[in-house]
Each structure stands twice: as C-alpha cells, then as structure tokens.
Coordinates of C-alpha atoms in Angstrom, one line a residue:
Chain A
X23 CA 8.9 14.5 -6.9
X24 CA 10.4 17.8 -7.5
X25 CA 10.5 19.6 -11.1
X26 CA 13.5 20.8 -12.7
X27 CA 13.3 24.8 -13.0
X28 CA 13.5 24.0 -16.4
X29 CA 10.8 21.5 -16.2
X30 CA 8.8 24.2 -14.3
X31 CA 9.7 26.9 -17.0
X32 CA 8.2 24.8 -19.9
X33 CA 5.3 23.6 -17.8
X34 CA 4.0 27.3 -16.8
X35 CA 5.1 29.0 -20.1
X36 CA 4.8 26.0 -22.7
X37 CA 6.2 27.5 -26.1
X38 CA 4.6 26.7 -29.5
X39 CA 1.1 25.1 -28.3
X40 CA -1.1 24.9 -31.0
X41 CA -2.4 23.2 -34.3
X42 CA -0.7 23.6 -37.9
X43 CA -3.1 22.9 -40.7
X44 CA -2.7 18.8 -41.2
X45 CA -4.1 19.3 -44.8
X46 CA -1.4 21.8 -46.2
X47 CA 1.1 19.2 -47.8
X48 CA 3.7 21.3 -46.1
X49 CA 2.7 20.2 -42.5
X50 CA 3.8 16.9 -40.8
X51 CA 2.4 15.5 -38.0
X52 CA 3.2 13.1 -35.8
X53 CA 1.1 11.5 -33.0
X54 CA 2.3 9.0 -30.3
X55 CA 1.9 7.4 -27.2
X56 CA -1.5 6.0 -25.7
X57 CA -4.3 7.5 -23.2
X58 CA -3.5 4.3 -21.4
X59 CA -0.2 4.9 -21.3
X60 CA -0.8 8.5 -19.2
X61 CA 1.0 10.1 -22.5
X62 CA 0.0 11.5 -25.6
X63 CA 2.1 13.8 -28.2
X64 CA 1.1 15.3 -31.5
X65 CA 3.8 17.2 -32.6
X66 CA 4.0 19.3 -35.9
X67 CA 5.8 20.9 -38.4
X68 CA 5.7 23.5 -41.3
X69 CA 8.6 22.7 -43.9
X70 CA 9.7 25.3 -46.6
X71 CA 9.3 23.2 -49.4
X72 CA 12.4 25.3 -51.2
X73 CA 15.0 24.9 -48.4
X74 CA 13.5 22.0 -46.5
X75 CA 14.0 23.6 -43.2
X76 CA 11.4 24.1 -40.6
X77 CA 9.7 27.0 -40.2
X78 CA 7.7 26.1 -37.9
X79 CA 6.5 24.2 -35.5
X80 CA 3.6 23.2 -32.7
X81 CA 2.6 20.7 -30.3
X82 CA -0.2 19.5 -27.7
X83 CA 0.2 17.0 -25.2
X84 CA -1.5 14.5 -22.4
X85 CA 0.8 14.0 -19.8
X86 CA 2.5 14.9 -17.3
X87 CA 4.8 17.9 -16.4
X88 CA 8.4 16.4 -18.2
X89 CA 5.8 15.1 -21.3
X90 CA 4.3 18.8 -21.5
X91 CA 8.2 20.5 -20.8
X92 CA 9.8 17.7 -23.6
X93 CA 7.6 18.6 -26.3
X94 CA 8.0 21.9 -25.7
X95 CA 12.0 22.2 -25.6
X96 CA 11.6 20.0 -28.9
X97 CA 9.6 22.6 -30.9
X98 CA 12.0 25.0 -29.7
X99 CA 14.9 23.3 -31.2
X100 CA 12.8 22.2 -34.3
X101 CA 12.6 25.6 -36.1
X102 CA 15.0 26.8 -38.4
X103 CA 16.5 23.0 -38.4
X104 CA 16.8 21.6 -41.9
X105 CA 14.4 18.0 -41.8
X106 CA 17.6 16.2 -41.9
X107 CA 19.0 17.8 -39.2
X108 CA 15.9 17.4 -37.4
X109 CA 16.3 13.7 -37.9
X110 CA 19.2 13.7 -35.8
X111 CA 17.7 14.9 -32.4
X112 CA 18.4 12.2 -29.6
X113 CA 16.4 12.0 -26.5
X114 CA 19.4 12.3 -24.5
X115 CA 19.7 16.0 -25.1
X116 CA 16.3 16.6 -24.0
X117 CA 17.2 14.5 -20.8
X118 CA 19.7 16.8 -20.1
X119 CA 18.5 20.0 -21.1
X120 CA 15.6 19.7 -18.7
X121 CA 17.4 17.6 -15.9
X122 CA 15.3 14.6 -16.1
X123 CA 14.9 11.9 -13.7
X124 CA 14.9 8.4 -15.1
X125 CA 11.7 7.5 -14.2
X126 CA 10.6 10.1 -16.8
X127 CA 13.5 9.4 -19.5
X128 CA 10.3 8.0 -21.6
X129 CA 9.2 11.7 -22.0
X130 CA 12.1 12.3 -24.2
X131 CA 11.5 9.3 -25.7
X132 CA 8.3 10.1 -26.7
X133 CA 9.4 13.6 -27.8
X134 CA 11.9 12.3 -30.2
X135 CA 9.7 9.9 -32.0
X136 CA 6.9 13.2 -32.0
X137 CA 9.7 14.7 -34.0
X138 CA 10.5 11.9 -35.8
X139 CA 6.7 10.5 -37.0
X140 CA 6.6 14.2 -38.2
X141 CA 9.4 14.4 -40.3
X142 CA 8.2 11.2 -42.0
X143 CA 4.7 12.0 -42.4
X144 CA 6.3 15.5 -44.4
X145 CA 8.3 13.1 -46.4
X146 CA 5.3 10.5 -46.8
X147 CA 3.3 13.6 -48.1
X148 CA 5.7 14.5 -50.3
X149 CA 7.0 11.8 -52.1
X150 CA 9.9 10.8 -50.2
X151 CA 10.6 7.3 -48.8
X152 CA 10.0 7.4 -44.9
X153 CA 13.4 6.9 -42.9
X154 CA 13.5 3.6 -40.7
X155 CA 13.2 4.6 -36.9
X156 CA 15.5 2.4 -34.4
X157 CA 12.7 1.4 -31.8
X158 CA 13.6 2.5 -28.3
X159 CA 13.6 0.3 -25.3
X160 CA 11.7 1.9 -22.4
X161 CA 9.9 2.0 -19.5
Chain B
X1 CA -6.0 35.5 1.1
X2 CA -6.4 31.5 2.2
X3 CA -2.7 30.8 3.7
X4 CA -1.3 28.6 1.5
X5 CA -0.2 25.4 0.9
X6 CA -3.9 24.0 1.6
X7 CA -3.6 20.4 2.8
X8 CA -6.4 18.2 0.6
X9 CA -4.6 14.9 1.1
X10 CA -6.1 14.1 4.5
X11 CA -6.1 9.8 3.6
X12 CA -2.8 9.8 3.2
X13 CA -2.1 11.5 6.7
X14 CA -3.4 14.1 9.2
X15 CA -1.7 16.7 11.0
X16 CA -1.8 15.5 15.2
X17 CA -4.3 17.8 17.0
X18 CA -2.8 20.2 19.1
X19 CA -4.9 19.2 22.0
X20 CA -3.4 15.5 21.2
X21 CA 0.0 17.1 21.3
X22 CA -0.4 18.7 24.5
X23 CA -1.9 15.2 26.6
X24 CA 1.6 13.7 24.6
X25 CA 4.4 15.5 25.7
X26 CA 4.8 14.5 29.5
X27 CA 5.4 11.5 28.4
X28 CA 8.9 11.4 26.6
X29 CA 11.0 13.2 29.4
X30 CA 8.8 13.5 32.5
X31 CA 6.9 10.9 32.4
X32 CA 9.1 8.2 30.6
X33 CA 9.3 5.3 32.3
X34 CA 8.4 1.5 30.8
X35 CA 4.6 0.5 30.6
X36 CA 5.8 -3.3 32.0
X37 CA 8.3 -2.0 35.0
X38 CA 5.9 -2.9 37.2
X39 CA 8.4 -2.3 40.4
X40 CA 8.6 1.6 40.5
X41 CA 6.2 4.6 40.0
X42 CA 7.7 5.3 36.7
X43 CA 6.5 2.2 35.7
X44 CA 3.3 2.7 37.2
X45 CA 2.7 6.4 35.7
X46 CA 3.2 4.7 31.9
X47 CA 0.6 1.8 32.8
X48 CA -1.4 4.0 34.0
X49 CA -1.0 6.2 30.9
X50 CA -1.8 3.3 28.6
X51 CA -4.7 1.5 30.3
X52 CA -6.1 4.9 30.0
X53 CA -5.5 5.4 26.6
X54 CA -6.4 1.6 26.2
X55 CA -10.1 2.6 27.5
X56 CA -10.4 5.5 24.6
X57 CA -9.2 3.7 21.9
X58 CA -11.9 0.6 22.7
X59 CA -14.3 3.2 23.0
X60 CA -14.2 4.6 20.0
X61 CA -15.5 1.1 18.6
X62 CA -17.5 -0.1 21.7
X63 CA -15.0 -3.2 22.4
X64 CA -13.7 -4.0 25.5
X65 CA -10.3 -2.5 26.6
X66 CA -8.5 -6.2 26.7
X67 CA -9.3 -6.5 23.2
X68 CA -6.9 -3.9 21.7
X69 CA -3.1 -4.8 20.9
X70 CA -1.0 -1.8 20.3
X71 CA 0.7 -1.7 17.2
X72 CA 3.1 0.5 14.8
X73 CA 0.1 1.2 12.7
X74 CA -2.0 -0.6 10.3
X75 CA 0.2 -2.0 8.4
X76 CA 1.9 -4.0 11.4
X77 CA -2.1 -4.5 12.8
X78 CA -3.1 -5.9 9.0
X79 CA -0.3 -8.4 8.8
X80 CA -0.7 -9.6 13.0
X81 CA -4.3 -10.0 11.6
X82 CA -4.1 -11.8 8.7
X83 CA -1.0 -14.0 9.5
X84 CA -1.6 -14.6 12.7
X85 CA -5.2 -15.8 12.1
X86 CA -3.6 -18.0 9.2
X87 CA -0.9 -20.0 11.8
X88 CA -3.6 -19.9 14.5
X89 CA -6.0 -21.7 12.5
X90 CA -4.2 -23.7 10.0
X91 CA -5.6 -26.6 11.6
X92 CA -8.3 -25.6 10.2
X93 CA -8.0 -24.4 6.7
X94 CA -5.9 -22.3 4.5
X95 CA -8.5 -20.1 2.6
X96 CA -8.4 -16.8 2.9
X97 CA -11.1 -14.3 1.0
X98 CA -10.2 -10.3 0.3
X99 CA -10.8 -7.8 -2.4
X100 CA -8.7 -6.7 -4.7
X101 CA -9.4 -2.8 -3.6
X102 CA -7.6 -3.7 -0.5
X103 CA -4.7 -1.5 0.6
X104 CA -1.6 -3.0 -0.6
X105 CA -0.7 -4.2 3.5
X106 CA -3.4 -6.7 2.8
X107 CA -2.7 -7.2 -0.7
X108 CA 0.7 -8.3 -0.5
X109 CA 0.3 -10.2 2.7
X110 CA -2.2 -12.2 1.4
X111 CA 0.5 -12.7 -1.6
X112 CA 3.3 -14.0 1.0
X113 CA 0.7 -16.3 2.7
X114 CA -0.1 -17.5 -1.3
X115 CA 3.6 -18.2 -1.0
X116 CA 3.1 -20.5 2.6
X117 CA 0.6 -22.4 1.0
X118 CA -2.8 -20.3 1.8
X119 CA -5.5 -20.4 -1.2
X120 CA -6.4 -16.8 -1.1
X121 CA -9.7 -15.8 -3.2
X122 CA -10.1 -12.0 -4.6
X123 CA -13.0 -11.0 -4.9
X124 CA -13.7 -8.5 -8.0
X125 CA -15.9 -5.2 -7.2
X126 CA -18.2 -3.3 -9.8
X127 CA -18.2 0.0 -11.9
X128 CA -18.9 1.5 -8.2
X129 CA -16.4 -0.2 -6.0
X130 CA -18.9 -2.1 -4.3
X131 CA -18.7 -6.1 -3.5
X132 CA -21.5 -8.5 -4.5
X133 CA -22.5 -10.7 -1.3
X134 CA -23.6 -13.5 -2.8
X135 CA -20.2 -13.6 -4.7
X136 CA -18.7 -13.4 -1.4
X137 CA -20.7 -16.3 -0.1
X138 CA -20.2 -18.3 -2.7
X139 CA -16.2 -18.1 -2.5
X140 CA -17.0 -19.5 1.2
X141 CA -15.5 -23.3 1.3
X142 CA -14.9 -25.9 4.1
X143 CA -11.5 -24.6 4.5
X144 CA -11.8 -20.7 4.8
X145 CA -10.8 -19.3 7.7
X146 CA -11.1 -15.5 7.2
X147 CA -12.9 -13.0 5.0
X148 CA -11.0 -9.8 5.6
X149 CA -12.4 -6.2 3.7
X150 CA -11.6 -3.0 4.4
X151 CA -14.0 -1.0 6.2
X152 CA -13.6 2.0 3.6
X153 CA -12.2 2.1 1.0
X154 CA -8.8 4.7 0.9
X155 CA -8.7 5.7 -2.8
X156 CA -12.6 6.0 -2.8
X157 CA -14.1 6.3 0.3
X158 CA -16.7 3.7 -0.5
X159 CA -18.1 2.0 2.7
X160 CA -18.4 -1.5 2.6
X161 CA -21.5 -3.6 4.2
X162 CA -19.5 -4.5 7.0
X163 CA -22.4 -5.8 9.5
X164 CA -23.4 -7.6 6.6
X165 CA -20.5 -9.2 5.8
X166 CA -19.9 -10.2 9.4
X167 CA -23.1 -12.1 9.4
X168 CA -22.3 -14.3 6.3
X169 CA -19.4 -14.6 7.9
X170 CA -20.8 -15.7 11.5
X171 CA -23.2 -17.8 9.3
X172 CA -20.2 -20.3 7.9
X173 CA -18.0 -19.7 10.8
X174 CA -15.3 -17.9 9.2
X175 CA -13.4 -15.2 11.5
X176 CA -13.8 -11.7 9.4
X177 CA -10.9 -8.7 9.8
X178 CA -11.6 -5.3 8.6
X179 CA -9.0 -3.2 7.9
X180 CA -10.6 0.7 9.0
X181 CA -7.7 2.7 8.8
X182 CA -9.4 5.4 6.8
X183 CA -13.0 4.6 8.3
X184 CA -12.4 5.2 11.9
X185 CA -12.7 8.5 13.9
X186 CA -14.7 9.5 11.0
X187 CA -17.5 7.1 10.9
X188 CA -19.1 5.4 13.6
X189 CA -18.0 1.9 14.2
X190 CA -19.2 -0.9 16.5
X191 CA -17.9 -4.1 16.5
X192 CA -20.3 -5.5 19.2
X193 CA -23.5 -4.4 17.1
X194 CA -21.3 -5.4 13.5
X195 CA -20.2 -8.6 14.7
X196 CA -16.6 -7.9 13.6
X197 CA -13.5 -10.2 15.1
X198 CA -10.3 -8.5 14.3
X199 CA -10.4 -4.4 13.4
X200 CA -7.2 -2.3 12.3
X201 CA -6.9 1.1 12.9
X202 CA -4.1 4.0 12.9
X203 CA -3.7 6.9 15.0
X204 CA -1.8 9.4 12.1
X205 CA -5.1 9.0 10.0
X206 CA -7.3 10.8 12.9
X207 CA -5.8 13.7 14.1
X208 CA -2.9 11.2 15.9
X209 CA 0.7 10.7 15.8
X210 CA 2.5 8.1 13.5
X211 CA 3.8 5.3 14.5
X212 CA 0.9 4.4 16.2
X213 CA -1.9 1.7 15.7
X214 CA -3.7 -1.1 16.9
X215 CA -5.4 -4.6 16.2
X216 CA -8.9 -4.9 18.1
X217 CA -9.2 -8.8 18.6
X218 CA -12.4 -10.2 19.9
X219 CA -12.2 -11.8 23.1
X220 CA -16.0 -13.4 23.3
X221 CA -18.1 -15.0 20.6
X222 CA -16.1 -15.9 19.7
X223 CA -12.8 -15.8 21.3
X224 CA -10.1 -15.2 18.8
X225 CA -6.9 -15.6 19.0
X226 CA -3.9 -14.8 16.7
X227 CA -0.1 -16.0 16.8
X228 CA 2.5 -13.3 17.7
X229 CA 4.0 -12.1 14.7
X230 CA 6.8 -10.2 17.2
X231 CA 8.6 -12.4 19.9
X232 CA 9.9 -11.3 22.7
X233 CA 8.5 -10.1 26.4
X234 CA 5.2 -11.0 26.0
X235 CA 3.8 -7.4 25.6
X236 CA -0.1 -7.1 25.0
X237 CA -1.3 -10.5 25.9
X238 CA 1.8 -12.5 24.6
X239 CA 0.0 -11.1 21.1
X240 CA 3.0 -8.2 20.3
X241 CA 6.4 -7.8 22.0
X242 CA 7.9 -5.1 22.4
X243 CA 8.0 -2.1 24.9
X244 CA 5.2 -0.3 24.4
X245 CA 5.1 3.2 22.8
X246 CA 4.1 5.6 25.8
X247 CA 3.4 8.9 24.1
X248 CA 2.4 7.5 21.2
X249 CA -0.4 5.5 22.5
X250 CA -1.7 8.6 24.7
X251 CA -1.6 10.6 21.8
X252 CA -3.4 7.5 19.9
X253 CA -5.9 7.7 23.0
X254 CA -6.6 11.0 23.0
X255 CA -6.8 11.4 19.5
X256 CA -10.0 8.4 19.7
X257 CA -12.0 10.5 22.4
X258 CA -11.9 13.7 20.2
X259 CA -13.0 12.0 17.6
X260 CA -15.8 10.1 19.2
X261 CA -16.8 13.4 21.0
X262 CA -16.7 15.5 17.5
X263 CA -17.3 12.8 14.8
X264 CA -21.7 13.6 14.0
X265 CA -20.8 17.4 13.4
X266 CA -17.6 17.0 11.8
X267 CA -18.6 14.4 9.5
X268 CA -21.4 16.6 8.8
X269 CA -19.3 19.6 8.0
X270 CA -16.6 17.8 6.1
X271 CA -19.4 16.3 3.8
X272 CA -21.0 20.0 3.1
X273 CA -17.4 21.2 1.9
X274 CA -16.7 18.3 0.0
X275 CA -20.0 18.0 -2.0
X276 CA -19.3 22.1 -2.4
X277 CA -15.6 20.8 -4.0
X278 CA -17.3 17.9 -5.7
X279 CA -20.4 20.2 -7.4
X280 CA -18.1 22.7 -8.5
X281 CA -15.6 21.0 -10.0
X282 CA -18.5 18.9 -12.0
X283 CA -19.6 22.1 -13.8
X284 CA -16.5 21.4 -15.8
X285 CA -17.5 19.1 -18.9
X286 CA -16.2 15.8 -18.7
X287 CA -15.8 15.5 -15.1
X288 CA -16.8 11.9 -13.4
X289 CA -16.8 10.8 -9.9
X290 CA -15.2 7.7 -9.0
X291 CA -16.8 5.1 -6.9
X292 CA -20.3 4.9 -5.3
X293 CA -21.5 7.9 -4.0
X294 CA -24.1 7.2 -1.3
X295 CA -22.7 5.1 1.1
X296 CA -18.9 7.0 1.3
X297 CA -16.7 8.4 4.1
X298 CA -17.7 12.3 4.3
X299 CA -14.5 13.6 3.9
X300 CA -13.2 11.8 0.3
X301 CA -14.0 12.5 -3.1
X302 CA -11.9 10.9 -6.5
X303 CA -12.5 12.7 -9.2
X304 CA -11.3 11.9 -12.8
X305 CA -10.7 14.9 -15.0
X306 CA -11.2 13.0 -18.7
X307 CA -8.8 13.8 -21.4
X308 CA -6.2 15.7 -18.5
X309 CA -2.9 13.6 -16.8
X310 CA -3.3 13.7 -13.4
X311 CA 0.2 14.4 -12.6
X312 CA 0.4 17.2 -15.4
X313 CA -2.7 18.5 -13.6
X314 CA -1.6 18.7 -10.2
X315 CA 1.3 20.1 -11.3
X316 CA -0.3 23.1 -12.2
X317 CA -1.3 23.5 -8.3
X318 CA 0.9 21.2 -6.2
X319 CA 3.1 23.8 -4.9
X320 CA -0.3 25.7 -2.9
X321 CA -2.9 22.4 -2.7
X322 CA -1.6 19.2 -2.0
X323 CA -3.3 15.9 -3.3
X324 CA -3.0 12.7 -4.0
X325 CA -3.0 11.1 -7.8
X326 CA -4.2 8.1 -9.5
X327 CA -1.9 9.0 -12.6
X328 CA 1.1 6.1 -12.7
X329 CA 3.2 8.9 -13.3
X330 CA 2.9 9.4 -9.2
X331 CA 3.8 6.1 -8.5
X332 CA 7.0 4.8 -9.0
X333 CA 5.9 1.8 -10.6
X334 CA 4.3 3.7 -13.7
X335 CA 1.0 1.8 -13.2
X336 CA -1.9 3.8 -12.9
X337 CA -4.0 3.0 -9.6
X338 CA -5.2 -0.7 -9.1
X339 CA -8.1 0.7 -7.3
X340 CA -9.6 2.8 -10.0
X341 CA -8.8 -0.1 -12.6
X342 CA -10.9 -2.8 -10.5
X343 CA -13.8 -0.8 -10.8
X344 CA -13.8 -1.1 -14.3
X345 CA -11.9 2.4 -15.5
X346 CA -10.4 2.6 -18.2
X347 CA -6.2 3.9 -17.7
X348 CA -7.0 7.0 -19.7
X349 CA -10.2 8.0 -16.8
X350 CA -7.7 6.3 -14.3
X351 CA -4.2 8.4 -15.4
X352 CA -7.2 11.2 -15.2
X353 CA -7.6 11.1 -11.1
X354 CA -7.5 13.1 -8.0
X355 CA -8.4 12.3 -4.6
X356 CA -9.3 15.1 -2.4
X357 CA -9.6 14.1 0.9
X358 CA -10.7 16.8 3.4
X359 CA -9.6 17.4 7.0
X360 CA -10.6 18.7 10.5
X361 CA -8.5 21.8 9.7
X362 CA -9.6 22.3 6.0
X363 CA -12.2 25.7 5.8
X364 CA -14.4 27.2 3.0
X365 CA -12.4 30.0 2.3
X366 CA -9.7 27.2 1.7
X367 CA -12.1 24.8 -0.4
X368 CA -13.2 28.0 -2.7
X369 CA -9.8 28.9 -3.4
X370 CA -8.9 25.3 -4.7
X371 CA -12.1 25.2 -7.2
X372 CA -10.9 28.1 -9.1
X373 CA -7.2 26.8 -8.7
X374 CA -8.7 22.9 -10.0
X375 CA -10.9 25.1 -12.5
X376 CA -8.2 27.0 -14.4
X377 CA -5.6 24.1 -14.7
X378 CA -8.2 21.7 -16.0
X379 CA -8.9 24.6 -18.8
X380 CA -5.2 25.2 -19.2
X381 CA -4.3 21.6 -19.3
X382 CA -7.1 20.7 -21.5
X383 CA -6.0 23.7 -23.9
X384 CA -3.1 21.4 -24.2
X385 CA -4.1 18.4 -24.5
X386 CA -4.4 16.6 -28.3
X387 CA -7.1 14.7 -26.7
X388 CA -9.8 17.3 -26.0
X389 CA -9.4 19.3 -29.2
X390 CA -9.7 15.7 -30.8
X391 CA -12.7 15.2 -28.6
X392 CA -14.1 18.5 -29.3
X393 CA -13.8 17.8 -32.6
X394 CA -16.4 15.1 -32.4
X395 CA -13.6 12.3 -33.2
X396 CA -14.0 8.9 -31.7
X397 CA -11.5 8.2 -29.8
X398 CA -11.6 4.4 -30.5
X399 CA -11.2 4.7 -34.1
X400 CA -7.6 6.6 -33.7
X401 CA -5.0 4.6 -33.8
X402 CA -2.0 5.0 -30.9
X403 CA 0.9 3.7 -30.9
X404 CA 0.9 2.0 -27.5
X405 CA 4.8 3.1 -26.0

C-alpha cells in the first residue's frame, strides 16, 4: 500500500512524542486500543486549569504508519484548543487531513477516542462529570 | 553503497535468472509453434522443447518424466491435487487430513470440498510449527483418502517429516500430496526415496517465470490417478487441457537444472547470511524467532519484534528493503497471520512479524546494510511505542486494562 505524503511526513517526523506527568492533576491521559488489535494509543494532555485550554500535549503509539501519523496530527491540533473544543474533534477530519484509505479509517477512530478518554480523565481528575462518548462502529 | 531497494521477500517471489531468461526467449516468436501440432516442425520444435524441459523438472525430484503435469502454478497443481484425488477416489472415502499452516490454496480447497460433502480433519501444530505424528495417525479412518502437508512451511520455513509422513501414510493406504512450492530448488527432494504420490511445485519461487507450475503424480506404487479439473484437448495425459505454455515450461526447466546443479552451496550460503541477519537482529532485547529452528528451509527466517507493529516497522524501511509482514494491517482482511497464530502466538508477537526470506541474488554487503536499517527502526519504533516504555517500566502487561477496538 502506498502512504500519503502526509502519512509519510508524520511517520518520519512524528510531532509531540513523549510522556506528560500522569500524576500532575493537570494531565489527562487516555489509552486505547489492544496489542491484539495491532493498535495502541496513549494520548495526553496538559490543561491550564485557569482557561481550560490545552497547553500541551503528547502521545506514543503501537501501530502502524496512519496509527503513528493520526495521533500525531491530533496532538498538533490539540494545543491551544479549549477542552470543549477539543471534544468536538471528528475522525473524519483526520481522514482527510492525512488522505486515508478506508481500510485504515480505524486510525482516526482510534485517535479521536485518544483525545477524547483524555479529556475525560482531566475532567474525572478534576471533579467534573465525564462526557458520554457515542461508540464508533468499525473495522 | 549497497544499490538499493534490497529484495528480502524471496517466498513471495524470485526474480527469473538471466540464464533462464536467455534458454526462454526463442520460444515466443521463433520458436512458437503448439507443443500437440504434431503435423509440422513447429510443432515438433515445442515438443521437443517440453519433453526436455519435462526431463529437468522430474529431475529435480527423481520422478519419472511421465509423472509431471504442467500447470499455471501451485495454486492450479494444489487444487488438481486435492480435488482431483477427492472425485477419483470418492468411491472410496471422503476424508481428507491437512494442517492448518497450509497455504491458503489448500486451505480453502479443502473448504469447498467441506462444501461437496468431504470430512476434512485439521490438524493443529505446536509452539514450533511442527505436526505431532501420532496425532496424524490417529485422525487416520476407514474413509480417508489423502493426507496432504506442505513440504515447508512459507511463513516459517519449517520442514515437515515428509518421508515420515509418507510411510504412515503408505501404512493405512491413504495417497499423501505435498504442497513444496517454497521447498523445492532449495532443498533436496525425492519422491522415490520419500514415498510421496502427488508433489506441487512453482517455477516463479526458484529463479523461474510465473505462470508456471506443475503436479508430479506418481505413476507406480502406486499408480495414482486424479480427475481433470480442466476439460478440453486432453493435454498432459487427459490430466490438464489446455495448450501448453512453451516458454514458460523451458524457463520452468531450466530453472530446475540450475537449481539442482547449485542447490548444496547455495543452500549453504543462503543459511550463513541468514543466521548473520537472524543473530544480529536478536542482539536487540525482545526479539523471538518464530517456528522451529533446526529442521528449516536455509533461506527463511520470521522474526517477531515484541512490543513494535510490523507494518509501522516496515514502514520505516520499505521504500530500500522489501519484506513481507505478519501484521493484519498488511493484509486486507485485518487479521494478523493464521500461521503465526497456530503456533500458539499471541496477536500482539504475531502483529510483531517479519519474514525475511533471502535469495540467490541477495549479498553480504546487502544483509549488513538491512541489520542497521532493522536496528534503528526497531529503536525508533520502540521509542514510540506506549508498550515498551510500559514494559520498561516493569508493568505487567496482563494486569492493564485495553479497551479491545
């Protein structure tokens, strides 16, 4: 199969890889997918508890080139974004930012609920009720 | 500088020989006439051509030139086997025994002949790929007709105990098939001294063209026969119509006699390189080799790269060393390889593959270059990957809880 060049430019020069501090009550995390599955995310954020926007964020991932090039375009488009703003990223956007096939449409899948599982675990951690997630049919 | 892309994927396919290549080309213009025109020289010259080829191919697994059937390949030899053996004998019985390593030719033909009412046993392998004989015997019933497993395995490499096999086989009286696509030209094969009845083979997988293959079917002790699975002119003893493929069966001949001629010393240089690749690459932590090791084909080695996706890791590499996955995100059915699972693997070691299969073309300059290109991505990939720093961290990585997707 041949990458996107956007694919490719995440996948050689992956932005924001790294670990936040899962201790600091300002840091979310969110971890999905399954080794089984062939795709693992843990995505991160660091909220400004004043404004509630994202300052910043990080992620690591097991998979394969669109998983790696997904989570990557998401923490891009994470920081600065308010947490409710946040909430609002679809996985269509990502589909189309990086031209993906639709065999690998479950990458952005898996990227939005990254995003999403770490906005709820801020809000868990900081006395807010999580917001309900619309489960995503794929694969 | 190694000229790059480096070819690694040598099970899949092989590039034809140039000396092939050259003993091919008469035959499409000059020399084009029909095998079975038996009235004119241009006839004759194709016949001629073919017996010829006919003698090399038998040679390269001592059987008699009368007992090879030209094919397409192995796919069209597995199926002429398997359900051809099944109509033949269904006077008979309708079991049929296999593994479930088998190449999916044999796999899903079994499944249609499921579907024609023949009981079809699978056998399961262990942690090493191998087959347990006495399981194999056991499956044996009043109404099997054929045990068919593949000579070596394609994913693997693992060499079954063929001449074994053949004599439980011979024992009950059960005709055995083996598929060798991947085995022969590169290990030496006998079906007189192995007692094997029906043999498959391809000519793209040893240095010859595609499109090309044949069914060896034993003519003496016994004398088997299988319906045609092709009707038409009666081609290659009323076993496969169909006008015969001239250049590609000379290339298919020529192909067997340089491999017959060359197999000791290139199996022997194939295995140094690969055990180089295969030592290398296991200096990296975490680093397991899939399937038995001591009785393999010299030139295959599946590697799993724990807590790494196999397509994210070829990625880093694909574009200079080409290689075949066990990741599901390779196959378009987003299962990770059936192979790897039967032995026991678990989806994250089995999403975690690479087969490297090595070649007659492949050098050292070429295998060094790939174990610092294999050796860097693993590093970069693992640097990515929430698994190893979890690992790393000394978590267990049954106690975290995943959301399957």
């Amino acid at each position: 199969m041949a990458y996107s060049e956007k694919v490719l430019e995440h996948y050689e020069n992956p932005k924001n890889v790294g670990t936040l501090d899962k201790s600091k009550h300002t840091v979310g995390t969110g971890l999905v997918g399954a080794p089984e599955c062939g795709d693992v995310m843990r995505l991160q954020i660091e909220v400004d508890p004043e404004t509630q926007t994202i300052i910043d964020a990080k992620f690591k991932t097991f998979g394969c080139g669109s998983a790696i090039a997904s989570s990557s375009l998401a923490t891009e488009w994470l920081k600065g974004k308010s947490i409710d703003e946040a909430m609002t990223l679809d996985n269509m956007e990502i589909v189309e930012e990086l031209a993906l096939p639709p065999v690998k449409i479950h990458c952005s899948v898996l990227a939005e609920d990254a995003v999403k599982a770490a906005i709820n675990d801020y809000r868990v951690k900081n006395g807010m009720e999580p917001i309900k997630l619309e489960e995503k049919v794929v694969h | 500088m190694v000229k790059l892309p480096i070819y690694l994927d040598n099970s899949a396919t092989t590039p034809v020989d140039p000396r092939v290549l050259e003993q091919m080309i008469p035959y499409f213009s000059e020399k084009f006439g029909n095998a079975a025109s038996r009235s004119h020289p241009f006839g004759w010259v194709a016949e001629e051509a073919v017996d010829y080829a006919r003698e090399q191919v038998a040679k390269l697994i001592n059987a008699d030139p009368k007992e090879i059937i030209f094919t397409s390949g192995s796919t069209e030899a597995n199926n002429l086997a398997l359900k051809g053996v099944f109509e033949m004998y269904r006077e008979k019985g309708n079991h049929i025994i296999t593994v479930t390593t088998e190449h999916k030719c044999i796999l899903d033909t079994c499944k249609h002949l499921g579907k024609q009412g023949a009981e079809i046993t699978y056998l399961n392998v262990n942690d090493e790929g191998e087959l347990n004989l006495q399981e194999l015997e056991a499956a044996i019933t009043p109404k099997t007709i054929l045990i068919s497993v593949m000579y070596a395995n394609n994913e693997i490499g693992l060499i079954h105990p063929i001449k074994e096999i053949a004599a439980i086989a011979k024992k009950h009286n059960v005709l055995f098939h083996t598929d060798a696509t991947q085995a022969a030209g590169k290990v030496p094969i006998d079906v007189q001294a192995e007692g094997i009845h029906l043999l498959s083979m391809s000519a793209h997988k040893m240095y010859g063209p595609k499109g090309v293959g044949c069914l060896y079917v034993r003519r003496k002790n016994p004398r088997v026969k299988v319906t045609a699975q092709m009707d038409g002119g009666g081609h290659e003893r009323g076993m496969r119509s169909g006008t015969l493929n001239v250049p590609g069966i000379v290339g298919f001949g020529a192909a067997a006699e340089i491999n017959l001629k060359e197999m000791i010393d290139e199996a022997a240089r194939l295995s140094k390189l690969r055990d180089k690749l295969e030592y290398a690459l296991m200096e990296l932590e975490e680093v397991h080799v899939n399937g038995n090791r001591e009785h393999r084909l010299p030139h295959i080695t599946n590697i799993s790269f724990k807590w790494v996706e196999g397509e994210g890791l070829m990625m880093a590499f694909n574009k200079d060393i080409a290689v075949s996955s066990g990741s599901a995100c390779t196959s378009a059915s987003l299962e990770p390889s059936y192979v790897l699972k039967a032995l026991g693997l678990g989806d994250e070691l089995a999403h975690s593959s690479i087969r490297f299969s090595l070649g007659r073309f492949n050098t050292e300059d070429q295998i060094d270059f790939t174990i610092q290109r294999v050796k860097d991505a693993v590093t970069k990939l693992r640097d990515l990957s929430p698994l190893w720093e979890m690992y790393k961290e000394g978590i267990d990585m049954a106690t975290v809880e995943f959301k399957a997707h």
